[in-house]
Amino acid sequence: MKFFRQEVDNAVDALLMQQVILYPTDTVWGLGCDAEVTRAVDQVYKLKNRPAEKACIVLVADEQMFARYATVVPPNLTELLATQERPTTYVVPGSRQLAPNLLAPDGSIGLRVVQQDEFCRLVIRRLGHGLVSTSANLSGEPTPAVFSEINPVLVRKADYVVNWRQDDETRSAPSRVVRVLADGGLEVLRG
């Protein structure tokens, strides 16, 4: 338990210093930073060689943090979260509290409430801000499901590499992605 807590502390310390971390998410390994810091978001894009017009998602700790970053919150968000069968990212109009370079060209943002991964949830709660999450791969490369599949270039270039779950070979799929429509319905973007 001490090792777990130390890794949470180390990740939060790096994020507070506006650095980029390489970490296990509630789905796959990801690159992340404080979702409110424009310079840190720029670093994530640079590290991945990701085109600026491709938005990243933001992991949040709970419904209140979701509401802080979304200008439109699905009225049935509590029910959606309670019934989802796997991690789901909700694409909604983004707020001004986020780094502007995180928003898609249409002003939307993908938000995901972390429900089943204690490490991510604790990091986000301690940070007090949303956590950028984008797969830990160079743009165009396959998404690494486990740490051993991450391109060594990213491992070397990340400011902090989380040591938690590096030996875990459990494979998870990327999150389901849905757009929240004006009538409260959902359009599946990635199943």
CSV table of C-alpha atoms in Angstrom, one decimal:
chain,number,residue,atom,x,y,z
A,1,MET,CA,0.0,0.0,0.0
A,2,LYS,CA,2.9,2.3,0.7
A,3,PHE,CA,4.2,1.9,-2.8
A,4,PHE,CA,0.8,2.6,-4.3
A,5,ARG,CA,0.5,5.9,-2.2
A,6,GLN,CA,4.0,6.9,-3.2
A,7,GLU,CA,3.2,6.5,-6.9
A,8,VAL,CA,0.0,8.6,-6.5
A,9,ASP,CA,2.1,11.3,-4.7
A,10,ASN,CA,4.8,11.2,-7.4
A,11,ALA,CA,2.3,11.5,-10.2
A,12,VAL,CA,0.5,14.4,-8.5
A,13,ASP,CA,3.8,16.2,-7.8
A,14,ALA,CA,4.8,16.0,-11.5
A,15,LEU,CA,1.3,17.2,-12.5
A,16,LEU,CA,1.5,20.2,-10.1
A,17,MET,CA,4.9,21.1,-11.7
A,18,GLN,CA,3.0,21.2,-15.1
A,19,GLN,CA,4.8,18.1,-16.3
A,20,VAL,CA,3.6,15.2,-18.6
A,21,ILE,CA,3.2,11.8,-17.0
A,22,LEU,CA,3.0,8.3,-18.5
A,23,TYR,CA,0.4,6.4,-16.5
A,24,PRO,CA,-2.0,3.5,-16.4
A,25,THR,CA,-5.6,4.7,-16.9
A,26,ASP,CA,-8.9,3.0,-16.3
A,27,THR,CA,-8.5,1.5,-19.9
A,28,VAL,CA,-5.0,1.6,-21.5
A,29,TRP,CA,-1.7,3.3,-20.8
A,30,GLY,CA,-1.8,7.0,-21.4
A,31,LEU,CA,0.0,10.3,-21.5
A,32,GLY,CA,-1.5,13.0,-19.3
A,33,CYS,CA,-1.2,16.4,-17.7
A,34,ASP,CA,-3.3,18.9,-15.8
A,35,ALA,CA,-6.3,19.7,-18.1
A,36,GLU,CA,-6.2,23.4,-17.1
A,37,VAL,CA,-2.6,24.1,-18.1
A,38,THR,CA,-2.2,25.1,-21.7
A,39,ARG,CA,1.6,24.7,-21.8
A,40,ALA,CA,1.4,21.1,-20.4
A,41,VAL,CA,-1.2,20.2,-23.0
A,42,ASP,CA,1.1,21.6,-25.7
A,43,GLN,CA,3.8,19.2,-24.4
A,44,VAL,CA,1.5,16.2,-24.6
A,45,TYR,CA,0.8,17.0,-28.3
A,46,LYS,CA,4.4,17.6,-29.0
A,47,LEU,CA,5.5,14.3,-27.3
A,48,LYS,CA,2.9,12.3,-29.4
A,49,ASN,CA,3.5,14.2,-32.6
A,50,ARG,CA,-0.3,14.6,-32.5
A,51,PRO,CA,-2.1,17.1,-34.8
A,52,ALA,CA,-3.4,20.1,-32.8
A,53,GLU,CA,-7.0,19.6,-34.3
A,54,LYS,CA,-7.3,16.1,-32.7
A,55,ALA,CA,-8.7,16.7,-29.2
A,56,CYS,CA,-7.7,14.6,-26.2
A,57,ILE,CA,-10.1,13.5,-23.5
A,58,VAL,CA,-10.2,14.5,-19.8
A,59,LEU,CA,-10.6,12.1,-16.9
A,60,VAL,CA,-12.6,13.5,-14.0
A,61,ALA,CA,-13.2,12.1,-10.5
A,62,ASP,CA,-16.9,12.6,-10.2
A,63,GLU,CA,-20.1,14.2,-11.5
A,64,GLN,CA,-19.2,17.5,-9.9
A,65,MET,CA,-15.9,17.7,-11.8
A,66,PHE,CA,-17.7,16.7,-15.0
A,67,ALA,CA,-20.1,19.6,-14.5
A,68,ARG,CA,-17.2,22.0,-14.0
A,69,TYR,CA,-15.8,21.2,-17.4
A,70,ALA,CA,-19.0,20.7,-19.5
A,71,THR,CA,-21.2,23.6,-20.5
A,72,VAL,CA,-24.0,21.0,-21.0
A,73,VAL,CA,-24.3,18.1,-18.6
A,74,PRO,CA,-26.6,15.2,-19.7
A,75,PRO,CA,-29.6,15.4,-17.4
A,76,ASN,CA,-29.4,11.6,-16.9
A,77,LEU,CA,-25.7,11.5,-16.2
A,78,THR,CA,-26.1,9.7,-12.9
A,79,GLU,CA,-28.2,7.0,-14.6
A,80,LEU,CA,-25.7,6.7,-17.5
A,81,LEU,CA,-22.8,6.2,-15.1
A,82,ALA,CA,-24.7,3.7,-13.0
A,83,THR,CA,-25.6,1.5,-16.1
A,84,GLN,CA,-22.5,1.8,-18.3
A,85,GLU,CA,-20.8,-1.6,-18.7
A,86,ARG,CA,-17.4,-0.3,-19.5
A,87,PRO,CA,-15.6,3.1,-19.2
A,88,THR,CA,-17.4,5.6,-21.4
A,89,THR,CA,-16.2,9.0,-22.7
A,90,TYR,CA,-19.0,11.6,-23.2
A,91,VAL,CA,-18.4,14.2,-25.8
A,92,VAL,CA,-20.0,17.5,-24.7
A,93,PRO,CA,-19.5,21.2,-25.2
A,94,GLY,CA,-16.4,22.2,-23.2
A,95,SER,CA,-16.1,25.0,-20.7
A,96,ARG,CA,-13.6,27.8,-20.4
A,97,GLN,CA,-12.0,26.2,-17.3
A,98,LEU,CA,-10.2,23.7,-19.6
A,99,ALA,CA,-7.0,24.6,-21.5
A,100,PRO,CA,-8.3,26.0,-24.8
A,101,ASN,CA,-6.0,23.7,-26.8
A,102,LEU,CA,-7.8,20.7,-25.4
A,103,LEU,CA,-11.1,21.5,-27.1
A,104,ALA,CA,-12.0,20.1,-30.5
A,105,PRO,CA,-12.5,22.6,-33.4
A,106,ASP,CA,-16.3,22.6,-32.6
A,107,GLY,CA,-15.6,23.5,-28.9
A,108,SER,CA,-16.4,20.0,-27.6
A,109,ILE,CA,-14.5,17.9,-25.1
A,110,GLY,CA,-14.6,14.2,-24.2
A,111,LEU,CA,-15.0,13.7,-20.5
A,112,ARG,CA,-14.9,10.4,-18.6
A,113,VAL,CA,-15.7,9.8,-15.0
A,114,VAL,CA,-13.2,7.3,-13.6
A,115,GLN,CA,-15.2,4.8,-11.6
A,116,GLN,CA,-13.2,1.6,-11.4
A,117,ASP,CA,-9.5,2.6,-11.3
A,118,GLU,CA,-8.5,3.6,-7.8
A,119,PHE,CA,-5.0,4.9,-8.9
A,120,CYS,CA,-6.5,7.4,-11.5
A,121,ARG,CA,-9.3,8.5,-9.2
A,122,LEU,CA,-6.9,9.3,-6.4
A,123,VAL,CA,-4.5,11.2,-8.7
A,124,ILE,CA,-7.4,13.3,-10.0
A,125,ARG,CA,-8.8,14.0,-6.6
A,126,ARG,CA,-5.4,15.0,-5.2
A,127,LEU,CA,-4.7,17.2,-8.2
A,128,GLY,CA,-8.1,18.8,-7.9
A,129,HIS,CA,-8.3,19.2,-11.7
A,130,GLY,CA,-9.2,17.0,-14.7
A,131,LEU,CA,-6.4,14.8,-16.0
A,132,VAL,CA,-5.7,14.8,-19.8
A,133,SER,CA,-5.7,11.2,-21.1
A,134,THR,CA,-4.5,10.2,-24.6
A,135,SER,CA,-3.1,6.8,-25.5
A,136,ALA,CA,0.6,6.4,-24.8
A,137,ASN,CA,1.7,6.1,-28.5
A,138,LEU,CA,3.2,8.2,-31.1
A,139,SER,CA,0.5,9.5,-33.5
A,140,GLY,CA,-0.5,6.8,-36.0
A,141,GLU,CA,1.0,3.9,-33.9
A,142,PRO,CA,-1.2,1.2,-32.3
A,143,THR,CA,-2.5,1.9,-28.8
A,144,PRO,CA,-0.5,0.1,-26.1
A,145,ALA,CA,-2.7,-2.0,-23.9
A,146,VAL,CA,0.2,-2.9,-21.5
A,147,PHE,CA,3.3,-1.0,-20.4
A,148,SER,CA,5.7,-3.3,-22.4
A,149,GLU,CA,4.1,-2.2,-25.7
A,150,ILE,CA,4.8,1.5,-25.2
A,151,ASN,CA,7.4,3.0,-27.6
A,152,PRO,CA,10.6,3.5,-25.6
A,153,VAL,CA,10.9,7.0,-27.0
A,154,LEU,CA,7.8,8.0,-25.0
A,155,VAL,CA,9.1,6.3,-21.9
A,156,ARG,CA,12.3,8.3,-22.1
A,157,LYS,CA,10.6,11.6,-23.0
A,158,ALA,CA,7.8,11.6,-20.4
A,159,ASP,CA,8.6,13.8,-17.4
A,160,TYR,CA,7.4,11.1,-15.0
A,161,VAL,CA,6.7,7.4,-15.7
A,162,VAL,CA,4.4,5.9,-13.1
A,163,ASN,CA,5.7,2.6,-11.7
A,164,TRP,CA,2.3,1.3,-10.7
A,165,ARG,CA,1.0,-1.7,-12.8
A,166,GLN,CA,4.0,-1.8,-15.2
A,167,ASP,CA,4.1,-5.6,-14.8
A,168,ASP,CA,0.3,-6.0,-15.2
A,169,GLU,CA,-0.5,-7.8,-18.5
A,170,THR,CA,-4.3,-7.4,-18.2
A,171,ARG,CA,-5.6,-6.0,-21.5
A,172,SER,CA,-8.4,-3.5,-21.6
A,173,ALA,CA,-10.0,-1.9,-24.7
A,174,PRO,CA,-10.1,1.9,-25.1
A,175,SER,CA,-13.2,3.6,-23.8
A,176,ARG,CA,-16.5,3.7,-25.5
A,177,VAL,CA,-17.0,7.2,-26.9
A,178,VAL,CA,-20.5,8.8,-27.3
A,179,ARG,CA,-21.6,12.2,-28.2
A,180,VAL,CA,-24.4,13.7,-26.1
A,181,LEU,CA,-27.1,15.1,-28.4
A,182,ALA,CA,-29.3,18.1,-27.7
A,183,ASP,CA,-32.3,15.9,-26.8
A,184,GLY,CA,-30.2,14.0,-24.3
A,185,GLY,CA,-29.7,11.0,-26.6
A,186,LEU,CA,-26.4,9.5,-27.4
A,187,GLU,CA,-24.6,9.0,-30.7
A,188,VAL,CA,-22.0,6.2,-30.6
A,189,LEU,CA,-18.7,7.5,-32.0
A,190,ARG,CA,-16.6,4.5,-30.9
A,191,GLY,CA,-18.3,1.3,-29.7
